[in-house]
Short mmCIF file of C-alpha atoms in Angstrom, two decimals:
data_model
loop_
_atom_site.label_atom_id
_atom_site.label_comp_id
_atom_site.label_asym_id
_atom_site.label_seq_id
_atom_site.Cartn_x
_atom_site.Cartn_y
_atom_site.Cartn_z
CA MET B 258 0.00 0.00 0.00
CA THR B 259 1.41 3.42 -1.00
CA ASP B 260 1.26 6.59 1.04
CA LEU B 261 -1.44 7.89 -1.31
CA GLU B 262 -3.55 4.87 -0.54
CA THR B 263 -3.20 5.28 3.20
CA ARG B 264 -6.14 6.96 4.91
CA VAL B 265 -5.93 8.28 8.45
CA ALA B 266 -9.21 7.92 10.32
CA PRO B 267 -10.40 11.28 11.66
CA ALA B 268 -10.31 11.58 15.40
CA ARG B 269 -13.72 11.44 17.02
CA ALA B 270 -14.77 14.55 18.87
CA THR B 271 -14.82 14.24 22.62
CA PRO B 272 -18.28 14.52 24.24
CA LEU B 273 -17.46 17.98 25.59
CA ARG B 274 -16.20 19.23 22.24
CA ARG B 275 -19.27 17.82 20.51
CA ALA B 276 -21.51 19.63 23.00
CA ALA B 277 -19.46 22.87 22.95
CA PRO B 278 -21.68 24.77 20.45
CA ALA B 279 -24.75 24.00 22.53
CA LEU B 280 -23.07 24.97 25.80
CA LEU B 281 -21.65 28.20 24.39
CA GLY B 282 -25.02 29.13 22.95
CA TYR B 283 -26.71 28.32 26.23
CA ALA B 284 -24.22 30.41 28.20
CA ALA B 285 -24.75 33.35 25.84
CA VAL B 286 -28.53 33.21 26.23
CA ARG B 287 -28.34 32.99 30.01
CA ALA B 288 -25.78 35.83 30.13
CA LEU B 289 -28.15 37.99 28.09
CA GLY B 290 -30.95 37.20 30.52
CA LEU B 291 -28.84 38.07 33.54
CA ILE B 292 -27.62 41.33 32.01
CA MET B 293 -31.17 42.36 31.17
CA LEU B 294 -32.27 41.47 34.71
CA ALA B 295 -29.45 43.55 36.21
CA VAL B 296 -30.30 46.59 34.07
CA TRP B 297 -34.05 46.31 34.69
CA SER B 298 -33.62 45.77 38.44
CA ALA B 299 -31.22 48.71 38.75
CA ALA B 300 -33.73 50.96 37.01
CA ARG B 301 -36.33 49.94 39.60
CA GLY B 302 -33.95 50.29 42.55
CA LYS B 303 -33.82 46.55 43.23
CA SER B 304 -30.99 44.05 43.54
CA ALA B 305 -30.95 41.48 40.75
CA TYR B 306 -28.83 39.19 42.90
CA THR B 307 -31.39 39.29 45.72
CA LEU B 308 -34.12 38.40 43.25
CA LEU B 309 -32.10 35.38 42.16
CA THR B 310 -31.00 34.12 45.56
CA ALA B 311 -33.15 35.43 48.40
CA ARG B 312 -36.82 35.32 47.46
CA TRP B 313 -39.58 32.71 47.44
CA ASP B 314 -38.33 29.09 47.46
CA ALA B 315 -34.68 30.16 47.53
CA LEU B 316 -35.19 31.41 51.09
CA TRP B 317 -36.71 28.11 52.18
CA TYR B 318 -33.77 26.17 50.75
CA THR B 319 -31.20 28.36 52.51
CA ARG B 320 -33.08 28.01 55.80
CA VAL B 321 -32.93 24.23 55.48
CA ALA B 322 -29.20 24.46 54.74
CA ASP B 323 -28.62 26.75 57.71
CA LEU B 324 -31.02 25.48 60.36
CA GLY B 325 -32.06 22.04 59.17
CA TYR B 326 -35.61 20.77 59.06
CA GLY B 327 -38.31 21.74 61.52
CA TYR B 328 -39.00 25.35 60.53
CA GLU B 329 -42.62 26.19 59.71
CA VAL B 330 -44.89 29.19 59.26
CA ARG B 331 -48.49 29.21 60.47
CA LEU B 332 -50.75 31.43 58.39
CA PRO B 333 -53.83 33.27 59.71
CA ASN B 334 -56.13 30.92 57.74
CA GLY B 335 -54.70 27.91 59.60
CA ASP B 336 -52.39 26.62 56.85
CA VAL B 337 -48.99 25.39 57.97
CA HIS B 338 -46.04 25.90 55.64
CA SER B 339 -43.34 23.46 56.72
CA ASN B 340 -39.85 23.29 55.22
CA LEU B 341 -40.26 19.51 55.14
CA ALA B 342 -41.97 20.12 51.78
CA PHE B 343 -38.54 20.91 50.28
CA PHE B 344 -36.40 17.95 49.28
CA PRO B 345 -32.86 17.91 50.70
CA LEU B 346 -30.30 17.61 47.90
CA LEU B 347 -30.02 21.31 47.07
CA PRO B 348 -29.73 22.36 50.76
CA TRP B 349 -27.11 19.65 51.26
CA LEU B 350 -25.05 21.03 48.39
CA GLU B 351 -25.46 24.57 49.71
CA ARG B 352 -24.24 23.45 53.11
CA LEU B 353 -21.29 21.62 51.54
CA LEU B 354 -20.16 24.63 49.52
CA HIS B 355 -20.61 26.90 52.54
CA ALA B 356 -18.32 24.61 54.52
CA LEU B 357 -15.69 24.41 51.78
CA LEU B 358 -15.71 28.00 50.51
CA PRO B 359 -16.10 31.45 52.09
CA VAL B 360 -19.61 31.92 50.68
CA SER B 361 -23.05 32.29 52.21
CA TYR B 362 -25.76 29.70 51.77
CA ALA B 363 -27.46 31.96 49.23
CA ASP B 364 -24.19 32.34 47.31
CA ALA B 365 -23.77 28.57 47.37
CA GLY B 366 -27.28 28.09 45.99
CA PHE B 367 -26.52 30.47 43.13
CA VAL B 368 -23.28 28.64 42.31
CA VAL B 369 -25.05 25.27 42.37
CA SER B 370 -27.72 26.65 40.06
CA LEU B 371 -25.21 28.01 37.55
CA VAL B 372 -23.19 24.79 37.43
CA ALA B 373 -26.31 22.62 37.36
CA SER B 374 -27.85 24.65 34.53
CA LEU B 375 -24.78 24.00 32.37
CA ALA B 376 -24.89 20.32 33.32
CA ALA B 377 -28.59 20.29 32.40
CA ALA B 378 -27.88 21.91 29.04
CA TRP B 379 -25.19 19.31 28.36
CA GLY B 380 -27.54 16.50 29.38
CA ILE B 381 -30.32 17.82 27.13
CA PHE B 382 -27.85 17.99 24.26
CA ALA B 383 -26.66 14.45 24.95
CA VAL B 384 -30.21 13.07 24.88
CA ALA B 385 -31.26 14.97 21.75
CA ASP B 386 -27.97 14.20 19.98
CA HIS B 387 -28.35 10.52 20.76
CA VAL B 388 -31.88 10.39 19.37
CA TYR B 389 -31.86 12.94 16.54
CA GLY B 390 -28.29 14.13 15.96
CA ALA B 391 -26.04 17.00 17.03
CA ARG B 392 -27.82 19.80 15.17
CA ALA B 393 -31.13 18.96 16.81
CA GLY B 394 -29.27 18.71 20.12
CA VAL B 395 -27.98 22.27 19.83
CA CYS B 396 -31.45 23.52 18.91
CA ALA B 397 -33.03 21.67 21.86
CA VAL B 398 -30.61 23.31 24.31
CA LEU B 399 -31.19 26.77 22.87
CA LEU B 400 -34.96 26.31 22.97
CA TRP B 401 -34.73 25.28 26.62
CA ALA B 402 -32.59 28.35 27.33
CA VAL B 403 -35.02 30.80 25.70
CA LEU B 404 -38.18 29.57 27.41
CA PRO B 405 -40.15 32.55 28.80
CA VAL B 406 -39.43 31.40 32.36
CA GLY B 407 -35.83 30.48 31.55
CA ILE B 408 -34.55 32.95 34.15
CA VAL B 409 -35.49 30.34 36.77
CA GLN B 410 -32.57 28.27 35.46
CA SER B 411 -30.26 30.89 37.00
CA MET B 412 -32.08 31.18 40.33
CA ALA B 413 -31.16 29.39 43.55
CA TYR B 414 -34.03 27.00 42.92
CA SER B 415 -33.90 23.25 42.35
CA GLU B 416 -35.20 23.17 38.75
CA SER B 417 -31.75 23.28 37.11
CA LEU B 418 -30.31 20.68 39.47
CA PHE B 419 -33.26 18.36 38.92
CA THR B 420 -33.20 18.78 35.12
CA ALA B 421 -29.48 17.98 35.04
CA LEU B 422 -29.95 14.78 37.03
CA ALA B 423 -33.03 13.78 35.03
CA ALA B 424 -31.43 14.43 31.64
CA TRP B 425 -28.30 12.45 32.43
CA SER B 426 -30.34 9.63 33.95
CA LEU B 427 -32.40 9.43 30.76
CA TYR B 428 -29.22 9.48 28.68
CA ALA B 429 -27.84 6.65 30.78
CA VAL B 430 -31.03 4.68 30.12
CA LEU B 431 -30.80 5.31 26.38
CA THR B 432 -27.19 4.12 26.31
CA GLY B 433 -27.71 1.10 28.54
CA ARG B 434 -25.84 2.37 31.61
CA TRP B 435 -28.38 1.08 34.10
CA VAL B 436 -26.53 1.53 37.37
CA SER B 437 -25.68 5.13 36.49
CA ALA B 438 -29.30 5.69 35.48
CA GLY B 439 -30.48 4.34 38.83
CA VAL B 440 -28.06 6.43 40.89
CA LEU B 441 -28.96 9.62 39.01
CA ALA B 442 -32.67 8.84 39.34
CA ALA B 443 -32.21 8.36 43.09
CA LEU B 444 -30.47 11.74 43.33
CA ALA B 445 -33.26 13.33 41.27
CA GLY B 446 -35.69 11.82 43.76
CA LEU B 447 -33.84 13.66 46.54
CA THR B 448 -34.24 16.95 44.67
CA ARG B 449 -37.93 17.38 43.86
CA PRO B 450 -41.17 15.39 44.29
CA VAL B 451 -41.33 15.05 40.51
CA GLY B 452 -38.35 12.72 40.79
CA LEU B 453 -41.08 10.10 40.48
CA ALA B 454 -41.02 10.83 36.74
CA VAL B 455 -37.38 9.75 36.42
CA VAL B 456 -38.03 6.58 38.41
CA ALA B 457 -41.02 5.78 36.19
CA ALA B 458 -38.89 6.29 33.07
CA VAL B 459 -36.14 3.98 34.34
CA TRP B 460 -38.63 1.29 35.28
CA ALA B 461 -40.59 1.55 32.02
CA ALA B 462 -37.46 1.32 29.91
CA GLY B 463 -36.13 -1.51 32.06
CA VAL B 464 -39.26 -3.63 31.70
CA ALA B 465 -40.15 -2.86 28.06
CA PRO B 466 -37.56 -5.18 26.39
CA PHE B 467 -38.88 -8.14 28.38
CA VAL B 468 -42.46 -7.35 27.35
CA ARG B 469 -41.38 -7.15 23.70
CA HIS B 470 -39.35 -10.36 24.06
CA TRP B 471 -42.27 -12.30 25.52
CA ARG B 472 -44.65 -10.86 22.94
CA ASP B 473 -42.32 -11.80 20.08
CA ARG B 474 -41.92 -15.33 21.41
CA ALA B 475 -45.68 -15.69 21.66
CA SER B 476 -46.11 -14.58 18.05
CA ASP B 477 -43.36 -16.81 16.62
CA GLY B 478 -45.84 -19.47 15.61
CA ALA B 479 -47.90 -16.98 13.61
CA ARG B 480 -45.01 -15.79 11.45
CA THR B 481 -44.84 -16.96 7.88
CA ALA B 482 -41.97 -19.11 6.70
CA GLY B 483 -40.57 -16.32 4.54
CA HIS B 484 -40.43 -13.77 7.36
CA ALA B 485 -36.86 -13.06 8.43
CA PRO B 486 -36.26 -14.03 12.07
CA GLY B 487 -35.85 -11.04 14.31
CA ALA B 488 -36.83 -8.51 11.64
CA GLU B 489 -39.88 -7.32 13.55
CA SER B 490 -37.88 -6.90 16.75
CA ALA B 491 -35.17 -4.98 14.92
CA ALA B 492 -37.74 -2.66 13.36
CA ARG B 493 -39.04 -1.73 16.79
CA ALA B 494 -35.64 -1.39 18.43
CA PRO B 495 -34.50 2.08 19.45
CA ARG B 496 -32.23 4.00 17.12
CA VAL B 497 -28.81 5.11 18.25
CA PRO B 498 -26.33 7.31 16.38
CA THR B 499 -23.61 5.72 14.34
CA GLU B 500 -19.99 6.65 15.08
CA GLU B 501 -20.07 9.43 12.50
CA GLY B 502 -23.26 10.88 13.96
CA ALA B 503 -24.73 11.10 10.43
CA GLY B 504 -27.14 8.22 10.65
CA TYR B 505 -28.57 5.67 13.02
CA ALA B 506 -27.89 2.03 13.72
CA THR B 507 -30.40 -0.39 15.17
CA HIS B 508 -29.63 -1.79 18.58
CA ALA B 509 -31.89 -4.30 20.30
CA PRO B 510 -31.33 -4.67 24.07
CA SER B 511 -30.39 -8.14 25.19
CA VAL B 512 -32.73 -9.81 27.64
CA THR B 513 -30.68 -12.96 28.11
CA ASP B 514 -27.20 -11.76 29.08
CA GLY B 515 -26.73 -12.38 32.81
CA ALA B 516 -24.45 -9.41 33.52
CA SER B 517 -26.74 -7.07 31.61
CA LEU B 518 -29.76 -8.34 33.52
CA THR B 519 -27.98 -7.81 36.83
CA ARG B 520 -27.04 -4.22 35.98
CA ARG B 521 -30.55 -3.48 34.74
CA ALA B 522 -32.16 -4.92 37.88
CA LEU B 523 -29.69 -3.07 40.14
CA GLY B 524 -30.38 0.23 38.42
CA MET B 525 -34.12 -0.28 38.74
CA LEU B 526 -33.78 -1.10 42.44
CA ILE B 527 -31.61 1.95 43.15
CA ALA B 528 -33.79 4.42 41.22
CA PRO B 529 -36.62 4.90 43.76
CA LEU B 530 -34.40 4.96 46.87
CA GLY B 531 -33.97 8.74 46.97
CA ALA B 532 -37.61 9.78 46.78
CA ALA B 533 -38.85 6.85 48.85
CA GLY B 534 -36.18 7.40 51.50
CA TYR B 535 -37.05 11.06 52.00
CA VAL B 536 -40.81 10.51 51.99
CA LEU B 537 -40.50 7.72 54.57
CA TRP B 538 -38.20 9.88 56.71
CA VAL B 539 -40.75 12.70 56.68
CA GLY B 540 -43.42 10.20 57.71
CA LEU B 541 -41.31 9.07 60.65
CA ARG B 542 -40.47 12.63 61.67
CA THR B 543 -44.08 13.78 61.57
CA GLY B 544 -45.36 10.56 63.15
CA LYS B 545 -47.91 10.16 60.37
CA GLY B 546 -46.43 7.16 58.61
CA PRO B 547 -45.83 6.75 54.86
CA LEU B 548 -48.45 9.39 54.01
CA GLY B 549 -46.92 12.04 56.24
CA TYR B 550 -45.38 13.88 53.31
CA LEU B 551 -48.82 14.28 51.73
CA ASP B 552 -49.98 16.01 54.92
CA VAL B 553 -47.01 18.36 54.69
CA GLN B 554 -47.93 19.21 51.11
CA ALA B 555 -51.55 19.69 52.10
CA GLY B 556 -50.39 22.42 54.47
CA TRP B 557 -49.18 24.25 51.36
CA ARG B 558 -52.50 23.43 49.64
CA ASN B 559 -50.63 21.20 47.22
CA GLY B 560 -52.25 18.01 46.03
CA PHE B 561 -53.20 16.02 42.94
CA ASP B 562 -56.80 16.51 41.80
CA GLY B 563 -56.54 15.48 38.16
CA GLY B 564 -56.51 19.10 36.98
CA TYR B 565 -59.88 20.10 38.48
CA ALA B 566 -58.53 23.12 40.36
CA PHE B 567 -56.55 24.28 37.33
CA ALA B 568 -59.62 23.93 35.10
CA ARG B 569 -61.64 26.06 37.54
CA PHE B 570 -58.83 28.61 37.63
CA VAL B 571 -58.90 28.87 33.83
CA ALA B 572 -62.71 29.00 33.72
CA ASP B 573 -62.76 31.85 36.25
CA LYS B 574 -60.66 33.91 33.83
CA PHE B 575 -63.64 34.17 31.49
CA THR B 576 -65.75 36.15 33.95
CA SER B 577 -64.44 39.46 32.55
CA PHE B 578 -62.97 40.59 29.27
CA PRO B 579 -59.36 41.47 30.19
CA SER B 580 -58.83 38.27 32.12
CA ALA B 581 -60.54 36.25 29.38
CA LEU B 582 -57.51 36.86 27.18
CA ALA B 583 -55.32 35.26 29.85
CA GLY B 584 -57.72 32.32 30.04
CA LEU B 585 -57.57 31.89 26.28
CA ALA B 586 -53.76 31.99 26.41
CA LEU B 587 -53.76 29.28 29.08
CA ILE B 588 -56.01 27.05 26.97
CA ILE B 589 -53.78 27.55 23.93
CA GLY B 590 -50.75 26.74 26.08
CA VAL B 591 -52.25 23.45 27.29
CA ILE B 592 -53.23 22.53 23.72
CA LEU B 593 -49.66 23.25 22.60
CA LEU B 594 -48.25 21.01 25.33
CA VAL B 595 -50.57 18.16 24.31
CA TRP B 596 -49.69 18.66 20.64
CA LEU B 597 -45.97 18.56 21.36
CA TYR B 598 -46.36 15.38 23.38
CA VAL B 599 -48.46 13.68 20.71
CA THR B 600 -45.94 14.75 18.08
CA GLY B 601 -43.17 13.16 20.14
CA VAL B 602 -45.16 9.93 20.23
CA ARG B 603 -45.70 10.02 16.46
CA GLU B 604 -42.01 10.73 15.84
CA GLY B 605 -41.09 7.63 17.82
CA GLN B 606 -39.37 9.17 20.82
CA PRO B 607 -37.87 6.49 23.09
CA LEU B 608 -40.22 5.12 25.73
CA ALA B 609 -38.14 6.52 28.60
CA LEU B 610 -38.55 10.08 27.28
CA LEU B 611 -42.29 9.67 26.72
CA VAL B 612 -42.91 8.27 30.19
CA TYR B 613 -40.76 10.93 31.86
CA THR B 614 -42.38 13.79 29.94
CA GLY B 615 -45.87 12.44 30.52
CA VAL B 616 -45.42 12.20 34.28
CA VAL B 617 -43.76 15.64 34.61
CA THR B 618 -46.50 17.28 32.54
CA ALA B 619 -49.32 15.49 34.35
CA LEU B 620 -47.96 16.40 37.79
CA ALA B 621 -47.53 20.04 36.74
CA LEU B 622 -50.96 20.48 35.17
CA CYS B 623 -53.01 18.24 37.44
CA ALA B 624 -51.67 19.44 40.80
CA SER B 625 -53.75 21.84 42.88
CA SER B 626 -50.71 23.97 43.63
CA TYR B 627 -50.00 27.64 43.02
CA PHE B 628 -51.08 28.20 39.44
CA GLY B 629 -48.38 30.79 38.85
CA SER B 630 -45.80 28.05 39.50
CA LYS B 631 -46.93 25.78 36.67
CA PRO B 632 -44.68 27.28 33.95
CA ARG B 633 -41.55 26.68 36.01
CA LEU B 634 -42.78 23.24 37.06
CA LEU B 635 -42.77 22.37 33.36
CA LEU B 636 -39.13 23.43 32.89
CA PRO B 637 -37.80 19.87 33.41
CA ALA B 638 -40.09 18.53 30.64
CA PHE B 639 -37.43 19.26 28.01
CA PRO B 640 -38.37 16.34 25.68
CA LEU B 641 -41.44 18.39 24.75
CA LEU B 642 -39.04 20.67 22.89
CA LEU B 643 -37.59 17.94 20.69
CA PRO B 644 -40.19 18.23 17.88
CA LEU B 645 -39.54 21.98 17.72
CA ALA B 646 -35.79 21.36 17.83
CA ARG B 647 -36.02 18.99 14.87
CA ALA B 648 -38.01 21.57 12.90
CA LEU B 649 -35.53 24.32 13.78
CA ALA B 650 -32.61 22.08 12.83
CA ARG B 651 -34.02 21.69 9.32
CA LEU B 652 -33.68 25.43 8.69
CA ARG B 653 -30.54 26.87 7.23
CA THR B 654 -28.08 28.23 9.77
CA SER B 655 -28.77 31.94 9.23
CA PRO B 656 -32.57 31.81 9.66
CA SER B 657 -32.15 29.46 12.62
CA VAL B 658 -29.76 31.87 14.36
CA LEU B 659 -32.02 34.86 13.69
CA VAL B 660 -35.10 33.09 15.06
CA THR B 661 -33.25 31.94 18.17
CA ALA B 662 -31.69 35.37 18.78
CA GLY B 663 -35.07 37.09 18.52
CA ILE B 664 -36.70 34.67 20.95
CA ALA B 665 -33.71 34.99 23.31
CA ALA B 666 -34.08 38.78 23.41
CA ALA B 667 -37.82 38.51 24.11
CA SER B 668 -37.19 35.91 26.80
CA ALA B 669 -34.59 38.12 28.49
CA VAL B 670 -36.99 41.06 28.59
CA TYR B 671 -39.85 38.94 29.89
CA GLY B 672 -37.64 37.29 32.53
CA ALA B 673 -36.51 40.66 33.86
CA PHE B 674 -40.07 42.00 33.90
CA TRP B 675 -41.44 38.83 35.52
CA LEU B 676 -38.80 38.56 38.25
CA ASN B 677 -39.23 42.23 39.14
CA GLY B 678 -42.98 41.68 39.35
CA SER B 679 -44.97 38.65 40.43
CA GLY B 680 -42.06 36.28 39.88
CA PRO B 681 -42.11 32.49 40.23
CA PRO B 682 -43.87 31.55 43.49
#
């Protein structure tokens, strides 16, 4: 073979380098949002940093980090707001950073949020890249960054931390890393009550191959002699990117390999430990058993009513003309969410993503919690953005950049206005 005939295989991009465009774009969008918030807050004589770190839920998290659990507020109407409603992982991290660095608990919460938001963006890219390719991955991250309530991603709240853990757990499921998926799901379960969605995704993806395997075995006798063995199973198998990232190869999970089965079972067993452990601990602390956490949430008037309270809230908007426009916008928003989810189903999103998104969306819309919180409660439901990301990825680069930049500017303005006003309760 001559030198001219020799071909050197191009080096594969490292995961960080592959995600770099998405992370840089995300950082730029978030920087724009923070700059706009600082300018807007200064014009109103407020501190942007205080808005990000020392209001609403951020205060409850720092109190847990500083004083531990047991703090509660009794309202004149008899409601009891207990800090047991707030899951412990974010306060633990705030306490850890406070012990290691000369920063306050609020500062630590802000640092955790910034780092976690970048980790979440990387995780979202990894999931979207794995399913649809790198260009769609970049678009998915940018769409998540420019959401109207995207400023919450930079607050000392738990949304960014939870989304990071959920995204990487889902990626671990998609790539067959079951123990990692279980550990990340357990940590997500220590972060927010909606950690149940990650557990459900891990369990659904873990059981599905066995259901398909048993179903295929049961239908073997009905197959015609000319049907290629295993073709039906291969057609239904999830798609994973090829090495070049330009296409997809079919990969059917094994349900017979002993080591694989052990890792899968271990991951599924680990996944619920975080959420279950905290809920049981709250039950023991309150003396009300396994349902004690539900009593704590009831003190905040949080519960699951199938969407009845939210439906009444929307219906009440139509009692006068100005508020009727808000009611119409809410209905359109719910329809859009349903459409995006159905589109994801039609496009063949992996089962783990569909289960996760369905549970997050259902808990957000069907909970009788503060209705102003619902937009931020939907922040972790990033797979809803994948159909839009695919559509945006089909555009040429210039129009795609212009559309994203315009939405980013609008999001920055809205975030500054929102946080200086009613904000995210």
